């Protein structure tokens, strides 16, 4: 069977990556449609070597569309995802709009594929936050073995997580510094070039940011509501790739050696953990890859049954576009699509 797939937000960094990954992974498409706002109509999108003209979301008839991959922001998802689902397409949304809706499954295919069946209630499936996706891929096999009690995570998140504007701002500020021009801030609250900013998304009343809250709430929904998690999310001057320093406390003993063995065969994980200079992964090396990389696996002797990890992944791929395509692949493999195009 082949399927008609629409990509909503096809001109953004994640939308473009969705098109790339659909092609790279040979997803069985009968037709691919690139959609965006009216101001992008007529622009070129790319599916492999083919150019696709961008069409307006507002004018598109989704009748006959099997899957709609959304990466167009929460406001667009709130308005359009139910409309598109009502026309028969399964919506896989990358925004935060639907993640905590109890009738919308929040899916990382390596972690909770069985939860996919719940999508029929609204016809919508949510993609988790980029930093959450890679985290739970690494946590899942360890949780299955020793039961996680508590996680403390500090993230080092690339500017592409803030979209095209974030990438452009880092480029522009870096060039300005080298030629001694004024450094202008537009996307971020402080200069991002040669700096780090401990602030992603809005601040909440308890002092945490919404990005930090997302990691806590989403990990509980995807993995286990009993897990206690606290996060500090930091924007860093890296173009692609989110990194995380993760401290885990388990209910049962788990040595670093056994954790390394478990992770080395876990789905979606690659272990690169040599205890020598350069024996670890960095964001630069993970860019363009599908895997979630784990390094620096070591025991934390300050708590009973503690481990520390370094987790890195391409946020545009596993953190967004790849995870969405993997959800679509899981729909196909589980025969969950409501209708199929020949």
Tab-separated table of C-alpha atoms in Angstrom:
chain	number	residue	atom	x	y	z
A	1	UNK	CA	0.000	0.000	0.000
A	2	UNK	CA	1.026	3.569	-0.560
A	3	UNK	CA	-0.183	6.672	1.223
A	4	UNK	CA	-0.873	10.305	0.467
A	5	UNK	CA	1.081	12.455	2.918
A	6	UNK	CA	0.773	16.193	3.527
A	7	UNK	CA	3.477	18.172	5.334
A	8	UNK	CA	2.073	21.293	6.991
A	9	UNK	CA	4.752	23.906	7.656
A	10	UNK	CA	6.881	22.590	4.793
A	11	UNK	CA	8.967	25.774	4.504
A	12	UNK	CA	10.234	25.654	8.117
A	13	UNK	CA	13.361	23.857	9.301
A	14	UNK	CA	11.432	20.896	10.699
A	15	UNK	CA	9.012	20.731	7.773
A	16	UNK	CA	11.900	20.576	5.317
A	17	UNK	CA	13.482	17.836	7.407
A	18	UNK	CA	10.208	15.868	7.387
A	19	UNK	CA	10.278	15.871	3.599
A	20	UNK	CA	13.931	14.798	3.610
A	21	UNK	CA	13.322	11.934	6.016
A	22	UNK	CA	10.210	10.673	4.244
A	23	UNK	CA	12.387	10.335	1.151
A	24	UNK	CA	15.469	8.946	2.921
A	25	UNK	CA	13.482	6.220	4.660
A	26	UNK	CA	11.509	5.304	1.532
A	27	UNK	CA	8.174	5.861	3.209
A	28	UNK	CA	5.529	4.333	0.902
A	29	UNK	CA	4.005	7.493	-0.520
A	30	UNK	CA	1.630	7.758	-3.429
A	31	UNK	CA	1.771	11.554	-3.262
A	32	UNK	CA	3.509	14.161	-1.092
A	33	UNK	CA	1.966	17.607	-0.642
A	34	UNK	CA	3.864	20.591	0.796
A	35	UNK	CA	1.652	23.063	2.648
A	36	UNK	CA	2.302	26.381	4.365
A	37	UNK	CA	0.634	29.759	4.792
A	38	UNK	CA	-0.548	31.741	1.777
A	39	UNK	CA	2.567	33.916	1.792
A	40	UNK	CA	4.640	30.822	0.876
A	41	UNK	CA	2.447	29.660	-2.010
A	42	UNK	CA	4.501	28.881	-5.101
A	43	UNK	CA	7.796	28.437	-3.284
A	44	UNK	CA	9.776	25.277	-3.954
A	45	UNK	CA	9.977	22.447	-1.464
A	46	UNK	CA	12.072	19.361	-2.126
A	47	UNK	CA	11.259	15.669	-1.888
A	48	UNK	CA	14.459	13.952	-2.888
A	49	UNK	CA	15.427	15.311	-6.282
A	50	UNK	CA	11.885	16.439	-7.026
A	51	UNK	CA	10.668	19.980	-6.536
A	52	UNK	CA	7.186	20.409	-5.081
A	53	UNK	CA	5.331	23.695	-5.238
A	54	UNK	CA	4.068	24.832	-1.861
A	55	UNK	CA	0.298	25.131	-1.544
A	56	UNK	CA	-1.797	27.070	0.958
A	57	UNK	CA	-3.023	25.162	3.986
A	58	UNK	CA	-6.135	27.351	4.083
A	59	UNK	CA	-7.167	26.304	0.564
A	60	UNK	CA	-6.266	22.617	0.626
A	61	UNK	CA	-8.843	19.821	0.625
A	62	UNK	CA	-7.541	16.955	2.790
A	63	UNK	CA	-10.073	14.460	1.452
A	64	UNK	CA	-8.091	11.392	0.407
A	65	UNK	CA	-5.045	12.369	2.478
A	66	UNK	CA	-3.897	9.550	4.761
A	67	UNK	CA	-1.351	11.295	7.002
A	68	UNK	CA	-0.760	14.978	7.774
A	69	UNK	CA	2.546	15.834	9.422
A	70	UNK	CA	2.185	19.185	11.204
A	71	UNK	CA	5.098	21.456	12.063
A	72	UNK	CA	3.480	24.867	11.931
A	73	UNK	CA	3.188	25.936	15.573
A	74	UNK	CA	0.609	25.544	18.293
A	75	UNK	CA	-1.915	28.091	17.038
A	76	UNK	CA	-2.086	26.467	13.613
A	77	UNK	CA	-2.309	23.001	15.162
A	78	UNK	CA	-5.104	24.079	17.493
A	79	UNK	CA	-7.197	25.439	14.638
A	80	UNK	CA	-6.397	23.004	11.846
A	81	UNK	CA	-5.569	19.606	13.341
A	82	UNK	CA	-9.209	18.821	14.283
A	83	UNK	CA	-10.402	20.025	10.874
A	84	UNK	CA	-7.897	17.858	9.049
A	85	UNK	CA	-8.634	14.835	11.239
A	86	UNK	CA	-12.356	15.307	10.536
A	87	UNK	CA	-11.577	14.923	6.824
A	88	UNK	CA	-10.038	11.494	7.480
A	89	UNK	CA	-6.308	12.152	7.709
A	90	UNK	CA	-4.316	11.077	10.757
A	91	UNK	CA	-2.607	14.180	12.144
A	92	UNK	CA	0.876	13.846	13.647
A	93	UNK	CA	1.574	17.182	15.310
A	94	UNK	CA	4.995	18.476	16.309
A	95	UNK	CA	3.758	21.420	18.400
A	96	UNK	CA	2.997	21.396	22.123
A	97	UNK	CA	-0.716	22.042	21.525
A	98	UNK	CA	-2.029	18.480	21.927
A	99	UNK	CA	0.674	16.758	23.971
A	100	UNK	CA	-1.068	16.769	27.329
A	101	UNK	CA	-4.565	16.149	26.004
A	102	UNK	CA	-5.669	12.852	27.630
A	103	UNK	CA	-7.364	11.804	24.385
A	104	UNK	CA	-4.220	12.356	22.278
A	105	UNK	CA	-1.374	9.825	22.523
A	106	UNK	CA	2.107	11.283	23.006
A	107	UNK	CA	4.414	8.901	21.182
A	108	UNK	CA	8.072	7.982	20.925
A	109	UNK	CA	8.005	4.754	18.893
A	110	UNK	CA	10.964	3.141	20.684
A	111	UNK	CA	9.295	3.798	24.043
A	112	UNK	CA	5.487	3.533	23.944
A	113	UNK	CA	4.243	2.293	20.536
A	114	UNK	CA	1.332	0.475	22.200
A	115	UNK	CA	-0.201	3.845	23.123
A	116	UNK	CA	-0.765	4.636	19.426
A	117	UNK	CA	-4.122	2.862	19.365
A	118	UNK	CA	-5.645	5.719	21.345
A	119	UNK	CA	-5.332	8.153	18.428
A	120	UNK	CA	-8.768	7.241	17.086
A	121	UNK	CA	-10.511	9.370	19.720
A	122	UNK	CA	-9.476	12.607	18.002
A	123	UNK	CA	-7.472	11.471	14.992
A	124	UNK	CA	-4.423	13.305	16.356
A	125	UNK	CA	-1.051	12.008	17.590
A	126	UNK	CA	1.381	14.302	19.398
A	127	UNK	CA	5.127	14.433	18.914
A	128	UNK	CA	6.981	15.228	22.167
A	129	UNK	CA	9.279	18.128	22.853
A	130	UNK	CA	12.669	17.682	21.183
A	131	UNK	CA	14.584	17.427	24.456
A	132	UNK	CA	12.062	14.958	25.881
A	133	UNK	CA	12.211	12.624	22.865
A	134	UNK	CA	15.910	11.849	23.108
A	135	UNK	CA	15.771	11.659	26.897
A	136	UNK	CA	13.075	8.981	27.068
A	137	UNK	CA	14.770	6.897	24.361
A	138	UNK	CA	17.773	6.626	26.684
A	139	UNK	CA	15.733	6.229	29.883
A	140	UNK	CA	13.286	3.550	28.708
A	141	UNK	CA	15.592	0.479	28.655
A	142	UNK	CA	17.152	1.466	31.989
A	143	UNK	CA	13.728	2.015	33.541
A	144	UNK	CA	12.629	-1.434	32.369
A	145	UNK	CA	15.624	-2.966	34.130
A	146	UNK	CA	15.929	-1.044	37.421
A	147	UNK	CA	12.892	1.319	37.734
A	148	UNK	CA	13.734	5.010	37.733
A	149	UNK	CA	12.817	7.005	40.838
A	150	UNK	CA	14.238	10.439	40.011
A	151	UNK	CA	15.934	12.238	37.125
A	152	UNK	CA	17.889	15.504	37.187
A	153	UNK	CA	18.632	16.779	33.689
A	154	UNK	CA	20.410	19.850	32.353
A	155	UNK	CA	19.962	20.485	28.642
A	156	UNK	CA	22.218	22.275	26.176
A	157	UNK	CA	19.845	23.030	23.308
A	158	UNK	CA	20.806	24.239	19.848
A	159	UNK	CA	19.371	27.338	18.224
A	160	UNK	CA	17.593	25.312	15.517
A	161	UNK	CA	15.194	24.297	18.268
A	162	UNK	CA	13.929	27.880	18.019
A	163	UNK	CA	13.354	27.564	14.262
A	164	UNK	CA	14.700	29.510	11.310
A	165	UNK	CA	14.851	32.726	13.329
A	166	UNK	CA	17.122	31.139	15.937
A	167	UNK	CA	19.560	29.875	13.323
A	168	UNK	CA	19.595	33.236	11.555
A	169	UNK	CA	20.239	35.123	14.797
A	170	UNK	CA	23.275	33.015	15.718
A	171	UNK	CA	24.678	33.413	12.200
A	172	UNK	CA	24.091	37.175	12.173
A	173	UNK	CA	25.501	37.809	15.647
A	174	UNK	CA	28.598	35.683	15.030
A	175	UNK	CA	29.388	37.567	11.831
A	176	UNK	CA	28.794	40.910	13.574
A	177	UNK	CA	31.240	40.065	16.356
A	178	UNK	CA	33.983	39.097	13.906
A	179	UNK	CA	33.684	42.363	11.955
A	180	UNK	CA	33.075	44.495	15.063
A	181	UNK	CA	29.514	45.450	14.124
A	182	UNK	CA	26.764	45.994	16.713
A	183	UNK	CA	25.198	42.790	17.972
A	184	UNK	CA	21.416	42.902	17.642
A	185	UNK	CA	18.973	40.725	19.606
A	186	UNK	CA	15.614	39.785	18.108
A	187	UNK	CA	14.776	36.116	18.725
A	188	UNK	CA	16.549	35.554	22.045
A	189	UNK	CA	16.440	37.670	25.221
A	190	UNK	CA	20.231	37.921	25.375
A	191	UNK	CA	23.099	37.576	22.934
A	192	UNK	CA	23.369	33.906	21.887
A	193	UNK	CA	26.681	34.084	19.993
A	194	UNK	CA	29.531	33.014	22.319
A	195	UNK	CA	27.057	32.819	25.192
A	196	UNK	CA	24.547	30.487	26.884
A	197	UNK	CA	21.017	31.446	27.938
A	198	UNK	CA	19.282	29.553	30.786
A	199	UNK	CA	15.848	30.400	29.451
A	200	UNK	CA	13.732	28.522	26.894
A	201	UNK	CA	10.026	29.340	26.492
A	202	UNK	CA	8.115	31.442	29.040
A	203	UNK	CA	8.643	31.567	32.797
A	204	UNK	CA	6.038	29.969	35.048
A	205	UNK	CA	5.001	31.098	38.522
A	206	UNK	CA	7.197	28.485	40.256
A	207	UNK	CA	10.367	29.807	38.579
A	208	UNK	CA	10.687	27.005	36.045
A	209	UNK	CA	10.328	27.694	32.334
A	210	UNK	CA	7.672	26.041	30.230
A	211	UNK	CA	10.383	24.037	28.433
A	212	UNK	CA	11.426	22.578	31.776
A	213	UNK	CA	7.818	21.844	32.669
A	214	UNK	CA	7.326	20.106	29.319
A	215	UNK	CA	10.188	17.717	30.005
A	216	UNK	CA	8.685	16.768	33.363
A	217	UNK	CA	5.072	16.374	32.224
A	218	UNK	CA	5.877	14.646	28.953
A	219	UNK	CA	8.302	12.149	30.493
A	220	UNK	CA	5.616	11.169	32.989
A	221	UNK	CA	3.006	10.725	30.243
A	222	UNK	CA	5.278	8.775	27.899
A	223	UNK	CA	7.280	6.665	30.347
A	224	UNK	CA	5.882	6.520	33.884
A	225	UNK	CA	3.828	8.991	35.966
A	226	UNK	CA	5.732	7.947	39.097
A	227	UNK	CA	9.079	9.287	37.862
A	228	UNK	CA	10.194	12.519	39.533
A	229	UNK	CA	12.093	14.797	37.182
A	230	UNK	CA	13.603	18.248	37.432
A	231	UNK	CA	15.173	20.068	34.489
A	232	UNK	CA	17.240	23.140	33.694
A	233	UNK	CA	17.007	23.992	29.991
A	234	UNK	CA	19.720	26.119	28.411
A	235	UNK	CA	20.077	27.531	24.896
A	236	UNK	CA	23.643	27.268	23.562
A	237	UNK	CA	25.364	28.623	20.423
A	238	UNK	CA	25.181	25.349	18.487
A	239	UNK	CA	23.291	25.118	15.203
A	240	UNK	CA	22.057	21.495	15.365
A	241	UNK	CA	21.985	18.933	18.163
A	242	UNK	CA	20.659	18.962	21.711
A	243	UNK	CA	22.838	17.640	24.536
A	244	UNK	CA	21.748	16.562	28.005
A	245	UNK	CA	23.616	15.834	31.228
A	246	UNK	CA	21.372	13.281	32.925
A	247	UNK	CA	21.541	12.076	36.527
A	248	UNK	CA	19.311	9.093	37.369
A	249	UNK	CA	18.372	7.472	40.673
A	250	UNK	CA	16.962	3.930	40.476
A	251	UNK	CA	15.010	1.713	42.825
A	252	UNK	CA	17.297	-1.266	42.114
A	253	UNK	CA	21.087	-1.415	41.750
A	254	UNK	CA	22.400	-0.908	38.221
A	255	UNK	CA	26.105	-0.734	37.458
A	256	UNK	CA	27.595	1.437	34.751
A	257	UNK	CA	28.805	-1.693	32.972
A	258	UNK	CA	25.350	-3.262	32.874
A	259	UNK	CA	23.767	0.029	31.816
A	260	UNK	CA	26.262	0.251	28.955
A	261	UNK	CA	25.345	-3.279	27.844
A	262	UNK	CA	21.601	-2.537	28.026
A	263	UNK	CA	21.884	0.702	26.086
A	264	UNK	CA	24.142	-0.821	23.422
A	265	UNK	CA	21.261	-3.043	22.234
A	266	UNK	CA	18.387	-0.636	22.916
A	267	UNK	CA	16.322	0.524	19.901
A	268	UNK	CA	17.277	3.966	18.642
A	269	UNK	CA	20.366	4.205	20.879
A	270	UNK	CA	24.049	4.212	19.969
A	271	UNK	CA	26.608	4.019	22.744
A	272	UNK	CA	29.917	5.828	22.250
A	273	UNK	CA	31.588	5.621	25.632
A	274	UNK	CA	35.340	5.247	25.705
A	275	UNK	CA	36.979	6.649	28.805
A	276	UNK	CA	39.601	8.606	26.949
A	277	UNK	CA	39.912	12.004	25.262
A	278	UNK	CA	37.418	12.146	22.395
A	279	UNK	CA	35.668	8.945	23.478
A	280	UNK	CA	32.243	10.594	23.588
A	281	UNK	CA	29.782	12.169	21.171
A	282	UNK	CA	29.176	15.880	20.620
A	283	UNK	CA	26.367	17.743	18.795
A	284	UNK	CA	28.599	18.385	15.797
A	285	UNK	CA	29.018	14.648	15.246
A	286	UNK	CA	25.365	13.719	15.728
A	287	UNK	CA	23.975	16.196	13.180
A	288	UNK	CA	22.281	14.375	10.330
A	289	UNK	CA	22.097	11.067	12.202
A	290	UNK	CA	18.986	9.198	13.312
A	291	UNK	CA	20.293	7.843	16.614
A	292	UNK	CA	20.213	9.042	20.183
A	293	UNK	CA	23.832	8.816	21.358
A	294	UNK	CA	24.824	8.009	24.925
A	295	UNK	CA	28.280	8.669	26.374
A	296	UNK	CA	29.963	9.273	29.754
A	297	UNK	CA	28.083	6.393	31.472
A	298	UNK	CA	29.242	6.319	35.086
A	299	UNK	CA	27.997	5.574	38.567
A	300	UNK	CA	26.942	8.419	40.842
A	301	UNK	CA	28.225	7.565	44.304
A	302	UNK	CA	26.415	10.447	46.016
A	303	UNK	CA	23.104	8.556	45.963
A	304	UNK	CA	22.098	4.923	46.271
A	305	UNK	CA	21.665	3.311	42.848
A	306	UNK	CA	22.698	6.371	40.846
A	307	UNK	CA	24.017	6.769	37.300
A	308	UNK	CA	25.102	9.734	35.181
A	309	UNK	CA	24.870	9.905	31.376
A	310	UNK	CA	25.574	12.278	28.500
A	311	UNK	CA	22.821	12.109	25.853
A	312	UNK	CA	23.046	13.806	22.439
A	313	UNK	CA	20.779	13.767	19.386
A	314	UNK	CA	19.941	15.771	16.274
A	315	UNK	CA	16.954	17.802	17.481
A	316	UNK	CA	15.615	18.345	13.959
A	317	UNK	CA	15.587	14.600	13.408
A	318	UNK	CA	14.877	12.469	16.466
A	319	UNK	CA	13.645	15.517	18.326
A	320	UNK	CA	11.106	16.410	15.662
A	321	UNK	CA	10.939	15.258	12.037
A	322	UNK	CA	12.312	11.732	12.414
A	323	UNK	CA	10.079	10.922	15.367
A	324	UNK	CA	7.030	12.093	13.391
A	325	UNK	CA	7.956	9.914	10.410
A	326	UNK	CA	8.633	6.974	12.720
A	327	UNK	CA	5.127	7.423	14.138
A	328	UNK	CA	3.778	7.282	10.584
A	329	UNK	CA	5.798	4.111	9.982
A	330	UNK	CA	4.392	2.613	13.164
A	331	UNK	CA	0.846	3.413	12.010
A	332	UNK	CA	1.563	1.462	8.838
A	333	UNK	CA	3.201	-1.485	10.590
A	334	UNK	CA	0.365	-1.736	13.133
A	335	UNK	CA	-2.255	-1.417	10.348
A	336	UNK	CA	-3.861	1.474	12.198
A	337	UNK	CA	-4.633	3.804	9.300
A	338	UNK	CA	-8.349	4.264	8.835
A	339	UNK	CA	-8.082	4.357	5.081
A	340	UNK	CA	-5.418	3.449	2.584
A	341	UNK	CA	-4.663	4.846	-0.841
A	342	UNK	CA	-3.795	2.290	-3.480
